[in-house]
C-alpha positions as YAML, in Angstrom:
chain: A
units: angstrom
residues:
- id: 1
  name: MET
  ca: [-0.03, 0.14, 0.15]
- id: 2
  name: GLY
  ca: [1.31, 3.33, -1.06]
- id: 3
  name: ALA
  ca: [1.88, 6.08, 1.29]
- id: 4
  name: ARG
  ca: [-0.99, 8.27, -0.03]
- id: 5
  name: LYS
  ca: [-3.34, 5.41, -0.01]
- id: 6
  name: ARG
  ca: [-2.27, 4.39, 3.64]
- id: 7
  name: GLY
  ca: [-2.80, 7.87, 4.97]
- id: 8
  name: ALA
  ca: [-6.44, 8.15, 3.54]
- id: 9
  name: ALA
  ca: [-7.20, 4.79, 4.95]
- id: 10
  name: MET
  ca: [-5.77, 5.97, 8.46]
- id: 11
  name: ARG
  ca: [-7.72, 9.39, 8.08]
- id: 12
  name: TRP
  ca: [-11.30, 7.26, 7.89]
- id: 13
  name: LEU
  ca: [-10.28, 4.58, 10.08]
- id: 14
  name: ASP
  ca: [-9.46, 7.23, 12.70]
- id: 15
  name: ARG
  ca: [-12.86, 8.82, 12.13]
- id: 16
  name: TYR
  ca: [-14.67, 5.58, 12.61]
- id: 17
  name: GLN
  ca: [-12.82, 4.73, 15.77]
- id: 18
  name: GLU
  ca: [-13.70, 8.16, 17.40]
- id: 19
  name: ARG
  ca: [-17.30, 7.62, 16.36]
- id: 20
  name: ARG
  ca: [-17.72, 4.36, 17.97]
- id: 21
  name: THR
  ca: [-20.52, 4.25, 20.67]
- id: 22
  name: THR
  ca: [-23.08, 2.53, 22.05]
- id: 23
  name: ALA
  ca: [-26.86, 2.61, 20.98]
- id: 24
  name: ASP
  ca: [-27.92, 4.32, 24.14]
- id: 25
  name: GLU
  ca: [-25.39, 7.07, 23.70]
- id: 26
  name: ALA
  ca: [-26.03, 7.33, 20.04]
- id: 27
  name: VAL
  ca: [-29.68, 8.09, 20.09]
- id: 28
  name: LYS
  ca: [-29.25, 10.95, 22.79]
- id: 29
  name: VAL
  ca: [-29.14, 13.17, 19.71]
- id: 30
  name: ILE
  ca: [-32.94, 12.61, 19.03]
- id: 31
  name: ASP
  ca: [-35.04, 15.49, 20.87]
- id: 32
  name: SER
  ca: [-38.62, 16.18, 20.69]
- id: 33
  name: GLY
  ca: [-40.25, 17.46, 17.73]
- id: 34
  name: HIS
  ca: [-37.58, 15.44, 15.41]
- id: 35
  name: ARG
  ca: [-38.40, 13.58, 12.53]
- id: 36
  name: VAL
  ca: [-36.64, 10.14, 12.59]
- id: 37
  name: LEU
  ca: [-36.09, 7.98, 9.35]
- id: 38
  name: VAL
  ca: [-35.87, 4.11, 10.29]
- id: 39
  name: HIS
  ca: [-33.95, 2.16, 7.66]
- id: 40
  name: SER
  ca: [-36.89, 0.03, 6.01]
- id: 41
  name: GLY
  ca: [-37.49, -3.76, 4.64]
- id: 42
  name: CYS
  ca: [-35.30, -6.15, 6.42]
- id: 43
  name: ALA
  ca: [-32.67, -3.70, 7.34]
- id: 44
  name: MET
  ca: [-34.38, -2.31, 10.43]
- id: 45
  name: PRO
  ca: [-31.58, -1.43, 12.83]
- id: 46
  name: VAL
  ca: [-33.32, -2.95, 15.88]
- id: 47
  name: PRO
  ca: [-30.85, -2.10, 18.39]
- id: 48
  name: LEU
  ca: [-31.00, 1.54, 17.56]
- id: 49
  name: ILE
  ca: [-34.71, 1.45, 17.51]
- id: 50
  name: GLU
  ca: [-34.92, -0.17, 21.11]
- id: 51
  name: ALA
  ca: [-32.42, 2.56, 22.28]
- id: 52
  name: MET
  ca: [-34.64, 5.24, 20.93]
- id: 53
  name: VAL
  ca: [-37.74, 3.57, 22.80]
- id: 54
  name: ARG
  ca: [-36.03, 3.65, 25.96]
- id: 55
  name: ARG
  ca: [-35.85, 7.33, 25.92]
- id: 56
  name: ALA
  ca: [-39.52, 7.69, 26.07]
- id: 57
  name: ASP
  ca: [-39.99, 9.26, 29.13]
- id: 58
  name: GLU
  ca: [-37.61, 12.11, 28.00]
- id: 59
  name: LEU
  ca: [-39.08, 12.62, 24.43]
- id: 60
  name: ARG
  ca: [-42.50, 14.15, 23.14]
- id: 61
  name: ASN
  ca: [-43.91, 14.39, 19.39]
- id: 62
  name: VAL
  ca: [-41.12, 12.64, 17.94]
- id: 63
  name: GLU
  ca: [-42.24, 11.34, 14.22]
- id: 64
  name: VAL
  ca: [-40.84, 8.05, 12.88]
- id: 65
  name: THR
  ca: [-41.21, 7.67, 9.21]
- id: 66
  name: HIS
  ca: [-40.54, 4.66, 6.73]
- id: 67
  name: ILE
  ca: [-41.39, 2.51, 4.28]
- id: 68
  name: LEU
  ca: [-42.71, -1.08, 4.86]
- id: 69
  name: THR
  ca: [-40.55, -2.64, 7.61]
- id: 70
  name: PHE
  ca: [-41.00, -6.20, 9.39]
- id: 71
  name: GLY
  ca: [-40.85, -7.37, 12.76]
- id: 72
  name: GLU
  ca: [-41.64, -5.42, 16.02]
- id: 73
  name: ALA
  ca: [-42.05, -1.52, 15.73]
- id: 74
  name: PRO
  ca: [-42.35, -0.62, 19.47]
- id: 75
  name: TYR
  ca: [-42.63, 2.97, 18.72]
- id: 76
  name: MET
  ca: [-46.17, 2.21, 17.58]
- id: 77
  name: ASP
  ca: [-47.50, 0.82, 20.86]
- id: 78
  name: PRO
  ca: [-50.52, 2.58, 22.29]
- id: 79
  name: LYS
  ca: [-48.65, 3.61, 25.57]
- id: 80
  name: TYR
  ca: [-46.41, 5.84, 23.43]
- id: 81
  name: GLU
  ca: [-48.89, 7.84, 22.17]
- id: 82
  name: GLY
  ca: [-47.81, 11.46, 22.19]
- id: 83
  name: VAL
  ca: [-44.42, 10.46, 22.41]
- id: 84
  name: PHE
  ca: [-43.79, 8.62, 19.21]
- id: 85
  name: ARG
  ca: [-45.98, 8.84, 15.85]
- id: 86
  name: HIS
  ca: [-45.42, 6.84, 12.79]
- id: 87
  name: ARG
  ca: [-45.84, 8.38, 9.45]
- id: 88
  name: ALA
  ca: [-46.20, 5.16, 7.08]
- id: 89
  name: LEU
  ca: [-45.00, 5.84, 3.70]
- id: 90
  name: PHE
  ca: [-46.03, 2.07, 2.76]
- id: 91
  name: ILE
  ca: [-48.43, 0.26, 5.27]
- id: 92
  name: GLY
  ca: [-46.92, -3.01, 6.43]
- id: 93
  name: ALA
  ca: [-48.43, -5.31, 8.73]
- id: 94
  name: ASN
  ca: [-46.99, -4.14, 11.83]
- id: 95
  name: ALA
  ca: [-48.45, -0.33, 11.20]
- id: 96
  name: ARG
  ca: [-52.03, -1.50, 10.18]
- id: 97
  name: LYS
  ca: [-53.34, -1.47, 13.70]
- id: 98
  name: ALA
  ca: [-51.94, 1.79, 14.70]
- id: 99
  name: ILE
  ca: [-53.28, 3.61, 11.42]
- id: 100
  name: SER
  ca: [-56.69, 2.17, 11.43]
- id: 101
  name: GLU
  ca: [-57.12, 3.44, 15.13]
- id: 102
  name: GLY
  ca: [-55.69, 6.60, 14.37]
- id: 103
  name: ARG
  ca: [-52.32, 6.41, 16.20]
- id: 104
  name: ALA
  ca: [-50.44, 6.76, 13.13]
- id: 105
  name: ASP
  ca: [-50.34, 8.16, 9.46]
- id: 106
  name: ALA
  ca: [-50.54, 6.97, 6.04]
- id: 107
  name: MET
  ca: [-48.97, 8.94, 3.49]
- id: 108
  name: GLY
  ca: [-49.83, 7.59, -0.44]
- id: 109
  name: VAL
  ca: [-46.88, 8.27, -2.46]
- id: 110
  name: HIS
  ca: [-45.08, 6.45, -5.47]
- id: 111
  name: LEU
  ca: [-41.78, 5.00, -4.36]
- id: 112
  name: SER
  ca: [-40.12, 6.72, -7.09]
- id: 113
  name: GLU
  ca: [-41.12, 10.09, -5.32]
- id: 114
  name: VAL
  ca: [-40.24, 9.45, -1.77]
- id: 115
  name: PRO
  ca: [-36.64, 10.19, -2.12]
- id: 116
  name: GLY
  ca: [-37.34, 13.53, -3.76]
- id: 117
  name: LEU
  ca: [-39.40, 14.54, -0.51]
- id: 118
  name: PHE
  ca: [-36.55, 14.01, 1.57]
- id: 119
  name: ARG
  ca: [-34.03, 16.04, -0.82]
- id: 120
  name: ASP
  ca: [-36.16, 18.77, -1.47]
- id: 121
  name: GLY
  ca: [-37.08, 19.31, 2.18]
- id: 122
  name: THR
  ca: [-40.98, 18.38, 1.62]
- id: 123
  name: LEU
  ca: [-40.04, 15.90, 4.31]
- id: 124
  name: PRO
  ca: [-37.08, 17.18, 6.24]
- id: 125
  name: LEU
  ca: [-35.30, 14.40, 8.18]
- id: 126
  name: ASP
  ca: [-33.50, 15.30, 11.60]
- id: 127
  name: VAL
  ca: [-31.93, 11.77, 12.30]
- id: 128
  name: ALA
  ca: [-31.64, 8.55, 9.99]
- id: 129
  name: LEU
  ca: [-31.15, 5.23, 11.83]
- id: 130
  name: ILE
  ca: [-29.66, 3.17, 9.33]
- id: 131
  name: GLN
  ca: [-28.14, -0.29, 9.38]
- id: 132
  name: VAL
  ca: [-24.93, -1.13, 6.96]
- id: 133
  name: SER
  ca: [-22.15, -3.46, 6.40]
- id: 134
  name: PRO
  ca: [-18.65, -2.64, 7.84]
- id: 135
  name: PRO
  ca: [-16.42, -0.30, 5.78]
- id: 136
  name: ASP
  ca: [-14.45, -1.39, 3.04]
- id: 137
  name: GLU
  ca: [-10.68, -0.26, 2.52]
- id: 138
  name: HIS
  ca: [-11.76, 2.80, 1.30]
- id: 139
  name: GLY
  ca: [-14.06, 3.59, 3.92]
- id: 140
  name: PHE
  ca: [-17.31, 2.71, 2.31]
- id: 141
  name: CYS
  ca: [-20.17, 1.01, 3.97]
- id: 142
  name: SER
  ca: [-23.06, -0.86, 2.04]
- id: 143
  name: TYR
  ca: [-26.83, -0.02, 2.73]
- id: 144
  name: GLY
  ca: [-27.01, -4.00, 2.19]
- id: 145
  name: VAL
  ca: [-30.25, -5.53, 1.89]
- id: 146
  name: ASP
  ca: [-32.21, -2.24, 1.20]
- id: 147
  name: ILE
  ca: [-30.92, 0.68, -0.56]
- id: 148
  name: GLY
  ca: [-34.67, 1.76, -1.82]
- id: 149
  name: THR
  ca: [-35.45, 5.02, -0.44]
- id: 150
  name: ASN
  ca: [-33.00, 5.00, 2.39]
- id: 151
  name: LYS
  ca: [-29.78, 6.15, 0.54]
- id: 152
  name: ALA
  ca: [-31.68, 9.48, -0.12]
- id: 153
  name: GLY
  ca: [-32.86, 9.68, 3.68]
- id: 154
  name: ALA
  ca: [-29.24, 9.09, 5.16]
- id: 155
  name: GLU
  ca: [-27.77, 11.83, 2.37]
- id: 156
  name: SER
  ca: [-30.45, 14.38, 3.60]
- id: 157
  name: ALA
  ca: [-30.87, 14.02, 7.35]
- id: 158
  name: LYS
  ca: [-28.98, 15.97, 9.78]
- id: 159
  name: TYR
  ca: [-27.44, 13.50, 11.56]
- id: 160
  name: VAL
  ca: [-26.71, 9.90, 10.70]
- id: 161
  name: ILE
  ca: [-26.39, 6.72, 13.05]
- id: 162
  name: ALA
  ca: [-25.53, 3.49, 11.61]
- id: 163
  name: GLN
  ca: [-25.71, -0.17, 13.12]
- id: 164
  name: VAL
  ca: [-22.54, -1.63, 11.79]
- id: 165
  name: ASN
  ca: [-23.09, -5.30, 11.21]
- id: 166
  name: PRO
  ca: [-20.88, -7.88, 9.54]
- id: 167
  name: LYS
  ca: [-23.72, -10.06, 8.80]
- id: 168
  name: MET
  ca: [-25.28, -7.36, 6.53]
- id: 169
  name: PRO
  ca: [-24.07, -8.27, 2.93]
- id: 170
  name: ARG
  ca: [-22.11, -5.99, 0.81]
- id: 171
  name: ALA
  ca: [-24.43, -5.02, -1.92]
- id: 172
  name: LEU
  ca: [-22.82, -3.45, -4.88]
- id: 173
  name: GLY
  ca: [-24.32, -0.62, -7.24]
- id: 174
  name: ASP
  ca: [-25.15, 2.68, -6.21]
- id: 175
  name: SER
  ca: [-25.58, 1.38, -2.72]
- id: 176
  name: PHE
  ca: [-22.69, 3.00, -0.63]
- id: 177
  name: ILE
  ca: [-22.17, 5.63, 2.21]
- id: 178
  name: HIS
  ca: [-18.86, 6.80, 3.24]
- id: 179
  name: VAL
  ca: [-17.68, 6.68, 6.78]
- id: 180
  name: SER
  ca: [-17.29, 10.57, 6.96]
- id: 181
  name: LYS
  ca: [-21.13, 10.79, 6.10]
- id: 182
  name: ILE
  ca: [-22.02, 8.99, 9.33]
- id: 183
  name: HIS
  ca: [-21.95, 10.64, 12.85]
- id: 184
  name: ALA
  ca: [-22.22, 7.59, 14.96]
- id: 185
  name: PHE
  ca: [-21.46, 3.99, 14.64]
- id: 186
  name: VAL
  ca: [-22.91, 1.26, 16.80]
- id: 187
  name: GLU
  ca: [-21.44, -2.17, 16.27]
- id: 188
  name: ASP
  ca: [-24.13, -4.97, 16.67]
- id: 189
  name: GLU
  ca: [-23.96, -8.44, 15.03]
- id: 190
  name: ARG
  ca: [-27.59, -9.65, 15.43]
- id: 191
  name: ASP
  ca: [-29.16, -11.71, 12.50]
- id: 192
  name: ILE
  ca: [-30.67, -9.69, 9.54]
- id: 193
  name: HIS
  ca: [-34.54, -10.20, 9.55]
- id: 194
  name: GLU
  ca: [-35.55, -12.93, 7.15]
- id: 195
  name: MET
  ca: [-38.70, -12.87, 5.06]
- id: 196
  name: PRO
  ca: [-40.87, -16.13, 4.98]
- id: 197
  name: GLN
  ca: [-40.87, -17.15, 1.63]
- id: 198
  name: PHE
  ca: [-43.48, -19.00, -0.60]
- id: 199
  name: VAL
  ca: [-43.24, -22.92, -0.25]
- id: 200
  name: PHE
  ca: [-44.30, -24.74, -3.16]
- id: 201
  name: ASN
  ca: [-46.61, -27.76, -2.27]
- id: 202
  name: PRO
  ca: [-49.47, -28.68, -4.60]
- id: 203
  name: GLU
  ca: [-51.16, -30.61, -1.71]
- id: 204
  name: ASP
  ca: [-51.60, -27.58, 0.51]
- id: 205
  name: PRO
  ca: [-55.05, -26.19, -0.21]
- id: 206
  name: THR
  ca: [-54.02, -22.67, 0.25]
- id: 207
  name: ASN
  ca: [-51.27, -22.97, -2.49]
- id: 208
  name: ARG
  ca: [-53.64, -24.07, -5.27]
- id: 209
  name: VAL
  ca: [-55.03, -20.98, -6.14]
- id: 210
  name: PRO
  ca: [-51.88, -18.97, -6.33]
- id: 211
  name: LEU
  ca: [-50.17, -21.66, -8.21]
- id: 212
  name: THR
  ca: [-53.07, -21.95, -10.88]
- id: 213
  name: ILE
  ca: [-52.89, -18.10, -11.30]
- id: 214
  name: GLY
  ca: [-49.15, -18.50, -11.62]
- id: 215
  name: GLU
  ca: [-49.33, -21.12, -14.35]
- id: 216
  name: ASN
  ca: [-51.79, -18.93, -16.37]
- id: 217
  name: ILE
  ca: [-49.60, -16.02, -15.88]
- id: 218
  name: VAL
  ca: [-46.49, -17.59, -17.20]
- id: 219
  name: SER
  ca: [-48.21, -18.37, -20.43]
- id: 220
  name: LEU
  ca: [-48.23, -14.66, -21.25]
- id: 221
  name: ILE
  ca: [-44.47, -14.29, -20.59]
- id: 222
  name: GLU
  ca: [-42.20, -14.73, -23.68]
- id: 223
  name: ASP
  ca: [-38.46, -15.81, -23.37]
- id: 224
  name: GLY
  ca: [-36.31, -12.72, -23.07]
- id: 225
  name: SER
  ca: [-38.50, -10.73, -21.19]
- id: 226
  name: THR
  ca: [-37.58, -8.37, -18.26]
- id: 227
  name: LEU
  ca: [-39.27, -8.89, -15.22]
- id: 228
  name: GLN
  ca: [-40.53, -6.78, -12.25]
- id: 229
  name: MET
  ca: [-42.06, -8.80, -9.17]
- id: 230
  name: GLY
  ca: [-43.86, -7.11, -6.48]
- id: 231
  name: ILE
  ca: [-44.54, -8.47, -2.90]
- id: 232
  name: GLY
  ca: [-46.86, -11.41, -2.06]
- id: 233
  name: ILE
  ca: [-47.57, -15.09, -2.93]
- id: 234
  name: ILE
  ca: [-48.73, -14.82, -6.42]
- id: 235
  name: PRO
  ca: [-45.42, -13.21, -7.97]
- id: 236
  name: ASP
  ca: [-43.74, -15.77, -5.95]
- id: 237
  name: ALA
  ca: [-45.83, -18.58, -7.59]
- id: 238
  name: VAL
  ca: [-45.02, -17.34, -11.14]
- id: 239
  name: LEU
  ca: [-41.38, -17.29, -10.40]
- id: 240
  name: HIS
  ca: [-41.93, -21.23, -9.58]
- id: 241
  name: HIS
  ca: [-43.62, -21.79, -12.95]
- id: 242
  name: LEU
  ca: [-40.93, -19.74, -14.92]
- id: 243
  name: ARG
  ca: [-38.34, -22.86, -15.11]
- id: 244
  name: GLY
  ca: [-39.15, -23.57, -18.66]
- id: 245
  name: LYS
  ca: [-38.39, -19.98, -19.55]
- id: 246
  name: ARG
  ca: [-34.93, -18.81, -21.16]
- id: 247
  name: ASP
  ca: [-32.98, -15.61, -21.06]
- id: 248
  name: LEU
  ca: [-35.21, -13.70, -18.64]
- id: 249
  name: GLY
  ca: [-33.81, -10.61, -17.09]
- id: 250
  name: VAL
  ca: [-34.95, -8.55, -13.61]
- id: 251
  name: HIS
  ca: [-35.53, -4.79, -13.37]
- id: 252
  name: SER
  ca: [-37.34, -4.52, -10.21]
- id: 253
  name: GLU
  ca: [-37.78, -2.65, -7.05]
- id: 254
  name: MET
  ca: [-37.32, -5.65, -5.09]
- id: 255
  name: PHE
  ca: [-36.71, -9.42, -5.39]
- id: 256
  name: SER
  ca: [-36.52, -12.65, -2.94]
- id: 257
  name: ASP
  ca: [-35.43, -16.34, -2.98]
- id: 258
  name: GLY
  ca: [-37.16, -17.09, -6.18]
- id: 259
  name: VAL
  ca: [-35.07, -15.01, -8.30]
- id: 260
  name: VAL
  ca: [-31.94, -16.52, -6.67]
- id: 261
  name: ASP
  ca: [-33.28, -20.04, -7.60]
- id: 262
  name: LEU
  ca: [-33.77, -18.98, -11.50]
- id: 263
  name: VAL
  ca: [-30.52, -17.41, -11.39]
- id: 264
  name: ASP
  ca: [-28.92, -20.70, -10.27]
- id: 265
  name: GLU
  ca: [-30.77, -22.63, -12.88]
- id: 266
  name: GLY
  ca: [-29.60, -20.17, -15.72]
- id: 267
  name: VAL
  ca: [-33.31, -19.21, -16.60]
- id: 268
  name: ILE
  ca: [-32.43, -15.57, -15.57]
- id: 269
  name: ASN
  ca: [-29.27, -14.64, -17.21]
- id: 270
  name: ASN
  ca: [-30.25, -10.74, -18.04]
- id: 271
  name: GLU
  ca: [-28.60, -11.46, -21.50]
- id: 272
  name: LYS
  ca: [-31.68, -10.13, -23.59]
- id: 273
  name: LYS
  ca: [-32.15, -6.64, -21.40]
- id: 274
  name: THR
  ca: [-32.09, -3.58, -23.35]
- id: 275
  name: LEU
  ca: [-30.60, -1.59, -20.49]
- id: 276
  name: HIS
  ca: [-28.03, -2.73, -17.98]
- id: 277
  name: ARG
  ca: [-27.45, -6.18, -19.90]
- id: 278
  name: GLY
  ca: [-25.90, -8.92, -17.82]
- id: 279
  name: LYS
  ca: [-27.20, -7.17, -14.67]
- id: 280
  name: ILE
  ca: [-30.21, -7.67, -12.03]
- id: 281
  name: VAL
  ca: [-31.12, -4.17, -11.24]
- id: 282
  name: ALA
  ca: [-32.84, -3.74, -8.09]
- id: 283
  name: GLY
  ca: [-33.67, -1.56, -5.09]
- id: 284
  name: PHE
  ca: [-34.14, -4.17, -2.40]
- id: 285
  name: VAL
  ca: [-34.49, -7.61, -1.24]
- id: 286
  name: LEU
  ca: [-37.12, -9.43, 0.90]
- id: 287
  name: GLY
  ca: [-35.59, -12.86, 1.49]
- id: 288
  name: THR
  ca: [-33.84, -15.36, 3.70]
- id: 289
  name: LYS
  ca: [-30.16, -15.82, 4.22]
- id: 290
  name: LYS
  ca: [-29.94, -17.44, 0.74]
- id: 291
  name: THR
  ca: [-30.58, -14.19, -0.84]
- id: 292
  name: TYR
  ca: [-28.32, -12.18, 1.44]
- id: 293
  name: GLU
  ca: [-25.50, -14.84, 0.68]
- id: 294
  name: PHE
  ca: [-26.43, -14.32, -3.04]
- id: 295
  name: ILE
  ca: [-26.15, -10.57, -3.30]
- id: 296
  name: ASP
  ca: [-22.91, -10.37, -1.00]
- id: 297
  name: ASN
  ca: [-20.00, -8.79, -3.42]
- id: 298
  name: ASN
  ca: [-22.17, -10.37, -6.37]
- id: 299
  name: PRO
  ca: [-21.18, -8.44, -9.84]
- id: 300
  name: ILE
  ca: [-24.52, -9.49, -11.46]
- id: 301
  name: LEU
  ca: [-26.15, -7.14, -9.27]
- id: 302
  name: GLU
  ca: [-26.60, -3.59, -9.47]
- id: 303
  name: PHE
  ca: [-28.57, -2.01, -6.66]
- id: 304
  name: ARG
  ca: [-29.98, 1.56, -7.26]
- id: 305
  name: PRO
  ca: [-32.38, 3.98, -5.20]
- id: 306
  name: THR
  ca: [-36.02, 3.72, -6.20]
- id: 307
  name: GLU
  ca: [-35.90, 7.39, -7.99]
- id: 308
  name: TYR
  ca: [-34.01, 5.22, -10.80]
- id: 309
  name: VAL
  ca: [-35.39, 1.79, -10.51]
- id: 310
  name: ASN
  ca: [-38.85, 3.05, -10.56]
- id: 311
  name: ASP
  ca: [-38.31, 5.91, -12.74]
- id: 312
  name: ILE
  ca: [-40.84, 5.33, -15.52]
- id: 313
  name: PHE
  ca: [-38.39, 6.79, -18.24]
- id: 314
  name: ILE
  ca: [-35.91, 4.10, -17.13]
- id: 315
  name: ILE
  ca: [-38.68, 1.32, -17.11]
- id: 316
  name: SER
  ca: [-39.86, 2.35, -20.45]
- id: 317
  name: GLN
  ca: [-36.49, 1.77, -21.89]
- id: 318
  name: HIS
  ca: [-36.88, -2.04, -21.49]
- id: 319
  name: GLU
  ca: [-38.18, -3.99, -24.27]
- id: 320
  name: ASN
  ca: [-40.58, -6.94, -23.33]
- id: 321
  name: MET
  ca: [-41.26, -5.56, -19.59]
- id: 322
  name: VAL
  ca: [-43.36, -7.64, -17.65]
- id: 323
  name: ALA
  ca: [-44.67, -6.74, -14.43]
- id: 324
  name: ILE
  ca: [-46.12, -9.25, -11.96]
- id: 325
  name: ASN
  ca: [-47.79, -8.03, -8.81]
- id: 326
  name: SER
  ca: [-50.73, -8.74, -6.64]
- id: 327
  name: ALA
  ca: [-53.72, -6.49, -5.52]
- id: 328
  name: ILE
  ca: [-55.96, -6.34, -2.76]
- id: 329
  name: GLU
  ca: [-58.91, -4.93, -4.52]
- id: 330
  name: VAL
  ca: [-59.25, -3.64, -8.19]
- id: 331
  name: ASP
  ca: [-61.75, -0.92, -9.19]
- id: 332
  name: LEU
  ca: [-63.31, -1.89, -12.54]
...
């Protein structure tokens, strides 16, 4: 290592060491009236959230905002009414009760537009709580399993607290934050949240309808198509039936274990994509350890924020683009 490179490495490493702290100490920066961003999806920084909630007696009117998250969200407990209030930018299962009871707010917005709300000050952020991989030799940490809207949030917040977790995969693409942009580091190695996956079982009566729907949908998908998959059992069932297809690609805000299986089997190779040929482009993953191991330092993947992945102009540049999603209700 040359002297210049060694000097640069020492500077960011010194900064990292100086800013290492505990979760309880880090969240003392949160004050009453603050808006706090929580890293979404399977990347929820649980130790930081727990530490924030432990300060409930000291705080009032703290808004906690994020997209879909999984696992416990203790700040939505009724006993914290007046202390924390959640603003849901995507309503998840852990937020529905609070929203229906009027203790949390739902804000309808396209995923592609959320980063702009952070950047232009429509939703100014005081503190961002994120979870990242350890820094590489150049001082860059990866947002790991969820870049999505979180990159813009962390870049826009006045203060950034990061849980640094060696179990967080190093996702490649536009998915990094430098140590110099983070104000406090909390090292914690707990497991990354895993999302339950669709299990193929034709004998299970709950699987028969999704599998039948999936089989019908597959007949509409041509070889060489580029796929977008949403959340839910229907997209997962479709993936199960795609094993007879060839040269499929992926440009999707998210994917899960089913895509990993199709890559392993050679069904998805991205060779026919008209944009980012050879690459899976995505914003986040909702999977299990299998998916997390797959995305770690994998050059087939190019993670991008949702303002890019979900941009209609970018999507329109793909030939044979197929979107597979579930709907709770359709207004005809």
